[in-house]
Short mmCIF file of C-alpha atoms and ligand atoms in Angstrom, two decimals:
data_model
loop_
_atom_site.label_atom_id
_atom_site.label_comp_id
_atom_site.label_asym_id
_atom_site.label_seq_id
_atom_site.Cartn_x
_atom_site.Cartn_y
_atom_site.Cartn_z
CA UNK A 1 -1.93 -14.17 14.93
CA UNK A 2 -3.05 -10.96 17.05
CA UNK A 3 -6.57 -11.13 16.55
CA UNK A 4 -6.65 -14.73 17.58
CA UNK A 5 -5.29 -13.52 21.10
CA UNK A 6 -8.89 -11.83 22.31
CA UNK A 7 -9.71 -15.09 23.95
CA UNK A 8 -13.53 -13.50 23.61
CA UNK A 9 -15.00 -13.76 19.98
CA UNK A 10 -18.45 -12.14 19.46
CA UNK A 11 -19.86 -12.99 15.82
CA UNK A 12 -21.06 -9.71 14.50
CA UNK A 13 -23.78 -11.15 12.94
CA UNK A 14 -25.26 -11.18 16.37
CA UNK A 15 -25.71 -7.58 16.64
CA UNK A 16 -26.72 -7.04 13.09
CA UNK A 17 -25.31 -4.43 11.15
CA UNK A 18 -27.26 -1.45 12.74
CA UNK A 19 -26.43 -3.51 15.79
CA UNK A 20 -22.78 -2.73 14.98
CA UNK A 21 -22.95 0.90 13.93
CA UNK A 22 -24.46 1.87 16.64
CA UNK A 23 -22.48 -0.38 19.58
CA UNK A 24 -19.14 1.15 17.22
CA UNK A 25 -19.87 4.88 17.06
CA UNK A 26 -21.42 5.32 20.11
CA UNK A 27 -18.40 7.27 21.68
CA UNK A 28 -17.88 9.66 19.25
CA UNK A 29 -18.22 13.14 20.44
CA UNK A 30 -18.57 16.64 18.18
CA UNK A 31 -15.99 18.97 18.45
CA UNK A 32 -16.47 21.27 15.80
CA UNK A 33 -18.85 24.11 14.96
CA UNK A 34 -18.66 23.38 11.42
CA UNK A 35 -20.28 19.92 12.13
CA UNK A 36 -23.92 20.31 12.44
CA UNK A 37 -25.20 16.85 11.90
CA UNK A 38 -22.40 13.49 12.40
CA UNK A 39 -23.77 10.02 12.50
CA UNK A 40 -27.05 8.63 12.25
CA UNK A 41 -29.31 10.34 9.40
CA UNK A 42 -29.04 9.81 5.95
CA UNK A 43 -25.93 12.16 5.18
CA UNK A 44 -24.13 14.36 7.26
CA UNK A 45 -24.88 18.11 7.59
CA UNK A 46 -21.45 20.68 7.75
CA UNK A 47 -21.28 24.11 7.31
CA UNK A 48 -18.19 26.09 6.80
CA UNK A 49 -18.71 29.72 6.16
CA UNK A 50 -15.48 31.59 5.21
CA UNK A 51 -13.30 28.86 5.40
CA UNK A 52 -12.17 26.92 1.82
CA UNK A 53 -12.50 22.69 2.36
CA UNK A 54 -10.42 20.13 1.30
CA UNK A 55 -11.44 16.63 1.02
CA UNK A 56 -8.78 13.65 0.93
CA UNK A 57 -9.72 9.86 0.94
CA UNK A 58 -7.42 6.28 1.55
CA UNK A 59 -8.38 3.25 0.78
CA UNK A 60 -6.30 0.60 2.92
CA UNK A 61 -6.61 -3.42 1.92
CA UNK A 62 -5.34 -5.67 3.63
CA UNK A 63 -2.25 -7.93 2.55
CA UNK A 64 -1.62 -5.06 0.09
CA UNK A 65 -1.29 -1.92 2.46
CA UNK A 66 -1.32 -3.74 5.93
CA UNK A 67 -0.43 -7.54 7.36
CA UNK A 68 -2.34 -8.24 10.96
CA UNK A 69 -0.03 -10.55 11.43
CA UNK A 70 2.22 -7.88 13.19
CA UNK A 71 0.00 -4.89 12.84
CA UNK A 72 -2.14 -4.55 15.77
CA UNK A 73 -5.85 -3.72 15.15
CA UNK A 74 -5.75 -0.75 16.95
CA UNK A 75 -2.58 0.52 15.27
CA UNK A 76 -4.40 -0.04 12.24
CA UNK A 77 -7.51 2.25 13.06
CA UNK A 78 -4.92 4.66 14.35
CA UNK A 79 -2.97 4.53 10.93
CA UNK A 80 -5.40 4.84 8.87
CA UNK A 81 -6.81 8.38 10.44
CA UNK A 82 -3.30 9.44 10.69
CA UNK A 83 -2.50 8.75 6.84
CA UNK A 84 -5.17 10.63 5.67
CA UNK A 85 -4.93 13.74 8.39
CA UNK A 86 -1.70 13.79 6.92
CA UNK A 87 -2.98 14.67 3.35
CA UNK A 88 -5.26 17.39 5.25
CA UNK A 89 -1.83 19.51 6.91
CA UNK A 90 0.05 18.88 3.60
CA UNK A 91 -2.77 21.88 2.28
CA UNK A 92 -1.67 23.77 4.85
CA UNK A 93 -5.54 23.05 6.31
CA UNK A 94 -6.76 22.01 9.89
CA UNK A 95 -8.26 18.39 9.63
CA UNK A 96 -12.10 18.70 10.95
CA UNK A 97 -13.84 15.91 10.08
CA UNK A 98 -13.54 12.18 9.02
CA UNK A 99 -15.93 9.41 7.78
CA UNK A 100 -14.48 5.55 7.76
CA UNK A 101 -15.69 2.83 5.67
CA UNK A 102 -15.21 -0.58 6.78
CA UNK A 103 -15.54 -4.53 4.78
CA UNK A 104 -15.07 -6.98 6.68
CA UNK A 105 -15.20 -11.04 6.23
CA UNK A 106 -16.87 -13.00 8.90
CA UNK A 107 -13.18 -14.19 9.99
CA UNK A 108 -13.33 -11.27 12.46
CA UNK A 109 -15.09 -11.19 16.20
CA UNK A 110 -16.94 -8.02 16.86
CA UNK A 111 -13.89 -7.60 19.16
CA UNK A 112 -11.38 -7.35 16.43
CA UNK A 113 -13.58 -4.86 14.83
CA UNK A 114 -13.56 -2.94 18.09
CA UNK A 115 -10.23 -2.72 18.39
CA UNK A 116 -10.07 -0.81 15.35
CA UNK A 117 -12.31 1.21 16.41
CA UNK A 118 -10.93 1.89 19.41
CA UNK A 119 -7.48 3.26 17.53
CA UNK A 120 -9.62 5.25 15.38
CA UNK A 121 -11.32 7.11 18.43
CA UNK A 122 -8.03 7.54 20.01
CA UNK A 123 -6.83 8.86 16.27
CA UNK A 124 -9.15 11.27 16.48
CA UNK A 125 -9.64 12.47 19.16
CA UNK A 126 -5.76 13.23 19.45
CA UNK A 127 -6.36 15.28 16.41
CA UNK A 128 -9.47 16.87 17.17
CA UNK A 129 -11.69 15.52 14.49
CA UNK A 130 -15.58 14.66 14.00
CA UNK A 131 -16.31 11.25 13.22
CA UNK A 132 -19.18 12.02 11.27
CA UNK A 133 -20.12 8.92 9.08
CA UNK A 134 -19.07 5.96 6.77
CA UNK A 135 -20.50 3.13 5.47
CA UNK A 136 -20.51 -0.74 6.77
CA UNK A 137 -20.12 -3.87 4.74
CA UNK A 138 -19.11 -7.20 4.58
CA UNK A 139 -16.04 -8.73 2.59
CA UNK A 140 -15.54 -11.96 1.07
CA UNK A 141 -12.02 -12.22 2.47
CA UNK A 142 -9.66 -9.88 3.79
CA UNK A 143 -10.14 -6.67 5.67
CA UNK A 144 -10.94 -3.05 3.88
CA UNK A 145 -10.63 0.54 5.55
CA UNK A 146 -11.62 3.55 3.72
CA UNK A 147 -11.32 7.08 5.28
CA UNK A 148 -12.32 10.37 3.90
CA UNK A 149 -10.94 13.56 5.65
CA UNK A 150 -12.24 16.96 5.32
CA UNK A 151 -10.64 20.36 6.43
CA UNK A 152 -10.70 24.10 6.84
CA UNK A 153 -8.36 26.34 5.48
CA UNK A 154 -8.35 30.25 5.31
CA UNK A 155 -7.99 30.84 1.43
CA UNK A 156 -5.01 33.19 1.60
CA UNK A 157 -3.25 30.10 3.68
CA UNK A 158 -3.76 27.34 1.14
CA UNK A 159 -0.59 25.65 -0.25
CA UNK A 160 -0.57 23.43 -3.44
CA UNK A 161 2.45 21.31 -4.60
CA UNK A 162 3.03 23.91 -7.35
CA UNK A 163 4.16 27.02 -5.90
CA UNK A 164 7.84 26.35 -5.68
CA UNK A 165 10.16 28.98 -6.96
CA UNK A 166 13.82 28.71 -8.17
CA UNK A 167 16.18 29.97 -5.06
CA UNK A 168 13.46 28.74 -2.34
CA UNK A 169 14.45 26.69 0.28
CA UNK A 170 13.49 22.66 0.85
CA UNK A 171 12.18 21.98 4.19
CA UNK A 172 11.61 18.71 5.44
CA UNK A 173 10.41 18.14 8.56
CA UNK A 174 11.41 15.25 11.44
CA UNK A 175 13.43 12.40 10.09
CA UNK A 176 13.03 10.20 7.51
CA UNK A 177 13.18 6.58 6.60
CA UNK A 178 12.31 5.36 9.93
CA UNK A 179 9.21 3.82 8.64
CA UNK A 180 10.50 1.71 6.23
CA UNK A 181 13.35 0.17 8.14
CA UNK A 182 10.86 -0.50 11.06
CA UNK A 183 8.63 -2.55 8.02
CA UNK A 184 11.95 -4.36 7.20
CA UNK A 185 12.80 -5.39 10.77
CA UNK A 186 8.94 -6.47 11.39
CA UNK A 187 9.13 -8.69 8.11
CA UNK A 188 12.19 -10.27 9.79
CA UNK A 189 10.64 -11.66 12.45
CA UNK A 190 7.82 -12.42 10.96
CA UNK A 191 9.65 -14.72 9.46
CA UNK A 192 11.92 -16.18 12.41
CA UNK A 193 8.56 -16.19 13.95
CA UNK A 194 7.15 -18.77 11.28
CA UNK A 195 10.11 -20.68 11.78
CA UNK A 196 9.90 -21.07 15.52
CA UNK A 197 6.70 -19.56 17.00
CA UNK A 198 8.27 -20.22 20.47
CA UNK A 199 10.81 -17.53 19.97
CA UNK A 200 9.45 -13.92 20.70
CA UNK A 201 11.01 -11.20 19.16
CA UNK A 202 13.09 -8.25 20.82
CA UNK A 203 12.43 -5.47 19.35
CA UNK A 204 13.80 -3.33 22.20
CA UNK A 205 16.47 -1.66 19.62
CA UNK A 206 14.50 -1.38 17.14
CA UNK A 207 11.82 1.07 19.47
CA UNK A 208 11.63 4.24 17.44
CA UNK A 209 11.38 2.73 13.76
CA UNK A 210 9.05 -0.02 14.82
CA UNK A 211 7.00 2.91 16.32
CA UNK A 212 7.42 4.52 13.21
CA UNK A 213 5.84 2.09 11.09
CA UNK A 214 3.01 0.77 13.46
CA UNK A 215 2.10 4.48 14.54
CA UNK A 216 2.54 7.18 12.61
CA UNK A 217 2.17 10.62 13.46
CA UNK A 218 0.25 13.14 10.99
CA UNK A 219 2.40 16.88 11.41
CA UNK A 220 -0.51 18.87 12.30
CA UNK A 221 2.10 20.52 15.11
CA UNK A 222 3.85 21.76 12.01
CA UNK A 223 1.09 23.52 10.12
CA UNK A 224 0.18 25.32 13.25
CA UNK A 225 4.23 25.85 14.11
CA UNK A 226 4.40 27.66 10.21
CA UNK A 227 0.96 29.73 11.22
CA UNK A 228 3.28 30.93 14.53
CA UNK A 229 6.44 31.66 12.98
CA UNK A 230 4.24 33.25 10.21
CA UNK A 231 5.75 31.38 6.95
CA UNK A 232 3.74 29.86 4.48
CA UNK A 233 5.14 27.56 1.65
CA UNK A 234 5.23 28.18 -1.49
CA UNK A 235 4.77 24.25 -1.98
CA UNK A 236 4.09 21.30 -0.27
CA UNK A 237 3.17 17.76 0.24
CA UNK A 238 3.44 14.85 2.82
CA UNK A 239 6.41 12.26 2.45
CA UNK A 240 4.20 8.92 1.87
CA UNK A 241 6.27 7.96 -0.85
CA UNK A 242 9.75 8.46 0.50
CA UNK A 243 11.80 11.98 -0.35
CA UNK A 244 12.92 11.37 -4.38
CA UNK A 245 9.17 10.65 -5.31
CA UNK A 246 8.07 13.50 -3.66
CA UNK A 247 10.34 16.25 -3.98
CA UNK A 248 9.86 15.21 -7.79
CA UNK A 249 6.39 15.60 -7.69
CA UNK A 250 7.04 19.16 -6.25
CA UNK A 251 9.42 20.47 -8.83
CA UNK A 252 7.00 18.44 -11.29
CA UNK A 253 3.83 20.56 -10.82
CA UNK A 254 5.95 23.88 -9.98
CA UNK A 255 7.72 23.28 -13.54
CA UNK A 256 11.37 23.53 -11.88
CA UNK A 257 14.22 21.66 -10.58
CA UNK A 258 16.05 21.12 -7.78
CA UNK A 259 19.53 20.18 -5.87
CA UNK A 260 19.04 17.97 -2.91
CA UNK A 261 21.76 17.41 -0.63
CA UNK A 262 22.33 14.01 0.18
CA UNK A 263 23.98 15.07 3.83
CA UNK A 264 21.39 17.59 5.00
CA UNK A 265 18.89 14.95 4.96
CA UNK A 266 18.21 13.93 8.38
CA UNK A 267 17.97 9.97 9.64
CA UNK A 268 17.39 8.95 13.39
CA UNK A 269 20.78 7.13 14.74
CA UNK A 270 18.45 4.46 14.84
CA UNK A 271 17.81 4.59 11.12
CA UNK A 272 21.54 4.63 10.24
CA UNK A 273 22.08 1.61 12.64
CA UNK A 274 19.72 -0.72 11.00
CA UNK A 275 20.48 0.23 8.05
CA UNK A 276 24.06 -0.47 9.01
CA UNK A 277 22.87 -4.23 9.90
CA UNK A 278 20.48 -4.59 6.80
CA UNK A 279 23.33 -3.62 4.71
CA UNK A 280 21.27 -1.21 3.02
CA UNK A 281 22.30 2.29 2.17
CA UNK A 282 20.66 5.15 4.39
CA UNK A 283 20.02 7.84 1.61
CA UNK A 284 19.01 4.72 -0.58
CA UNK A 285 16.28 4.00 2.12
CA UNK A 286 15.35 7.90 2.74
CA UNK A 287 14.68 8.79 -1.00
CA UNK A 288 12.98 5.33 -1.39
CA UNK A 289 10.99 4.42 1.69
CA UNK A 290 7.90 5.40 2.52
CA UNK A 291 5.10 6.47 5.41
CA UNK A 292 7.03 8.52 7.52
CA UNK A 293 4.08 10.87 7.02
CA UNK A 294 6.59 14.24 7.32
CA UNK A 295 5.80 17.55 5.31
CA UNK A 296 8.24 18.31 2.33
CA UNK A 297 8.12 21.81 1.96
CA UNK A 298 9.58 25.20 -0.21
CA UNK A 299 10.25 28.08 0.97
CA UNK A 300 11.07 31.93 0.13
CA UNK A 301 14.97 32.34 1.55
CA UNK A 302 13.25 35.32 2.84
CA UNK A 303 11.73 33.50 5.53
CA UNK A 304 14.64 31.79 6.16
CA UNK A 305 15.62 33.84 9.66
CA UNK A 306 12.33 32.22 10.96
CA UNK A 307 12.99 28.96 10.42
CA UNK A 308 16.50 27.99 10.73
CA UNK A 309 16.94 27.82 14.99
CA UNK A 310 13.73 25.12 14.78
CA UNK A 311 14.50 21.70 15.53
CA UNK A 312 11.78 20.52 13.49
CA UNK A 313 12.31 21.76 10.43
CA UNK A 314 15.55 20.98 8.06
CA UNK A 315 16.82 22.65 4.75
CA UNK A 316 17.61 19.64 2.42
CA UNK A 317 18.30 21.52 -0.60
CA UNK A 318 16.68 24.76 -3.32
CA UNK A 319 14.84 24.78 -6.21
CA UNK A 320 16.83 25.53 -9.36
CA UNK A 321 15.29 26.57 -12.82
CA UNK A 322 13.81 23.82 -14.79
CA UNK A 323 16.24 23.49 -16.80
CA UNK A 324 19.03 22.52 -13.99
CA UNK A 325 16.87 19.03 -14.17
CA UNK A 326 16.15 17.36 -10.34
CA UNK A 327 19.60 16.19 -8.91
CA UNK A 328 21.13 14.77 -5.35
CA UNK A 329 24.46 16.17 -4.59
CA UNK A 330 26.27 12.86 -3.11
CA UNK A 331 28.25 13.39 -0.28
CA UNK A 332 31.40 13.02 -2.59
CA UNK A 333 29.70 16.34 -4.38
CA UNK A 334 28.58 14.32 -7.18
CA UNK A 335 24.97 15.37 -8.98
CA UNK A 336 23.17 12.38 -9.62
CA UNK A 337 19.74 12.91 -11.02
CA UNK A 338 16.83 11.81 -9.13
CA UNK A 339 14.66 9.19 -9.72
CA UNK A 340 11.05 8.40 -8.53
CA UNK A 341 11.34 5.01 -7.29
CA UNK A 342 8.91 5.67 -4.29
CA UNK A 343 7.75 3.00 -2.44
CA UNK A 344 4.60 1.53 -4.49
CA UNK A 345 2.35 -0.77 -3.02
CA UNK A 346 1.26 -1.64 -7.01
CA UNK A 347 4.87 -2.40 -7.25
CA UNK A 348 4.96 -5.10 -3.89
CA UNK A 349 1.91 -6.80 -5.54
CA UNK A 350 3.98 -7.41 -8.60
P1 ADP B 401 -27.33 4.05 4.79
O1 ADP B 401 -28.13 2.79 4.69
O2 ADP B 401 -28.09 5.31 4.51
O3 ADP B 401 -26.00 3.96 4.07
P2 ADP B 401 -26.18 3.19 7.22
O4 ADP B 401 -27.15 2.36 7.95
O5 ADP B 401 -25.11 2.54 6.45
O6 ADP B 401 -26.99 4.22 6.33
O7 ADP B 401 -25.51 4.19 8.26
C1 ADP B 401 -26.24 4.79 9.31
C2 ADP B 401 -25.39 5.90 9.90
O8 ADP B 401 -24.20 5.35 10.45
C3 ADP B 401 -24.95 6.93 8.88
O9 ADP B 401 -24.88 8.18 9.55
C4 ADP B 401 -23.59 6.45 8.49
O10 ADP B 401 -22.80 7.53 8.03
C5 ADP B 401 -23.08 5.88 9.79
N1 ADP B 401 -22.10 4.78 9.61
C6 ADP B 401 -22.31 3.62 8.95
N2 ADP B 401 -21.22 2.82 9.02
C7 ADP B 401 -20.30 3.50 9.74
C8 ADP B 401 -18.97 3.23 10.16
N3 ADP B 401 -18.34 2.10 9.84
N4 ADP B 401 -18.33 4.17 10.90
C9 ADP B 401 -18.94 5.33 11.20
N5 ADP B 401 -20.18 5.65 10.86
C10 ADP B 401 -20.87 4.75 10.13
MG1 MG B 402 -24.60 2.62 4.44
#
């Protein structure tokens, strides 16, 4: 398994566990005004003057939300800032600051545990935040990440997932279901692996879905593309859940419905190739899937002119009243009503 491959293995308990906080957070850097104490007293100290903050938190286990035995360490550290930056744009908000909690069981080397570490500083500084604190512990078994992710947001720019209006727009950006056939191809050879450990897998057509998967990108380009084109949403979230779950949580909260076209929704040639060899139906895997970590959005059609020439940003369907229910329009112009089978990771356990 990966983090057998570090030929060196350093037992933490060597360096103690202020040993270890110190040796792991030594690198990080402050970026941001609002930060005016990170690591190292009791609490942290920020102060954000005119600015509203949100606060999001993950809590990643391992086996449940993550397997090492394809995940790379580093991926993992990466990951798990990414998934919760991602909660941060979905307000509309610039991510500032992140703590990260860690348990971990004396089966890893202080190496393994830098590794993560070592995606998480590359997580954020890519992103621009403060690692400002978190908490160290030990775990009887498996591996435990918790992040927390705070952010600024001007109030007049905030967007909940209740806003949506009938006749707006819904805007998804990037492609979706990448994530989830990039899972399904890594549980593959997981298993071809077990079988024969001599046979290393290709993965050379499988590039952007496996990257998909291992290393998610949060859309922070997007909230700042929105701030330049000057739209803001009436609603949105982030697509963790694949598109049904969450375009149903939208129309949920905003008390309406909605018509989702099942061709407008946009899949990477890759996507509809493996799907193709899994046998599994693309707009099966979009709705359903999960991570791909995009924005699901509404908008007014009045800002319509400003988005439609952007590559990034797709119309998949409108809000309708409430009373139109939540429906996909097949390609065969059927309505079919929506259902929130989301990827669960309660459900995988069952
Ligand atoms: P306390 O005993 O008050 O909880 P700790 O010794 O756990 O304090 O933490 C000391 C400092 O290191 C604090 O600023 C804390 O936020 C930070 N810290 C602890 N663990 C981590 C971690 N895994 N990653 C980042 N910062 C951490
Ligand atoms: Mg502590």
């Amino acid at each position: 398994m990966l983090e057998d491959k570090n030929p060196q293995r350093t037992s933490i308990s060597e360096l103690g566990e202020f040993g270890l906080i110190e040796h792991l957070t030594k690198n990080f850097d402050i970026k941001h005004q609002s930060t005016i104490k990170g690591i190292g007293d009791d609490a942290a100290v920020l102060e954000f003057t005119d600015k509203q903050v949100v606060v999001t938190t993950d809590l990643l286990v391992e086996n449940v939300h993550f397997d090492l035995s394809y995940m790379p360490l580093k991926h993992l550290g990466y990951k798990a800032v990414v998934v919760n930056l991602s909660d941060v744009y979905a307000m509309n908000a610039n991510a500032t600051q992140i703590t990260v909690s860690i348990a971990i069981s004396n089966r890893f080397p202080l190496e393994a545990v830098e590794e993560l570490y070592a995606g998480i500083e590359t997580a954020a500084k890519i992103y621009g935040v403060d690692v400002i604190g978190g908490d160290t512990t030990s775990s009887t078994t498996g591996l435990l990440i918790s992040i927390t992710a705070l952010g600024e947001v001007d109030k007049k720019d905030v967007v909940y997932r209740n806003g949506a209006q009938p006749n707006d727009l819904i805007v998804v950006t990037g492609d979706i279901g990448g994530a989830y056939m990039g899972l399904q191809v890594l549980e593959r050879e997981k298993e071809v692996f077990k079988v024969n450990p001599n046979n290393q897998p290709d993965l050379s057509m499988y590039t952007y879905i496996v990257e998909r998967q291992l290393k998610p990108e949060a859309r922070k380009d997007i909230v700042e593309l929105l701030k330049h084109l000057e739209v803001k949403p009436t609603s949105m979230i982030d697509v963790s859940d694949g598109l049904s779950s969450e375009v149903i949580h939208l129309c949920k909260q905003s008390n309406v419905g909605c018509e989702l076209y099942e061709n407008k929704i946009p899949l990477d040639p890759q996507v509809i190739s493996t799907c193709e060899e899994f046998d599994i139906d693309s707009t099966t895997i979009a709705l359903s899937g999960g991570e791909d970590y995009e924005l699901l959005m509404t908008i007014s059609q009045e800002d319509y002119p400003k988005i439609k020439a952007n590559p990034n940003l797709t119309v998949v369907g409108y809000v309708t009243e409430l009373s139109k229910g939540m429906n996909l329009v097949t390609r065969a112009e059927a309505l079919v009503p929506l259902i929130a089978r989301g990827w669960n990771s309660l459900n995988d356990q069952a």
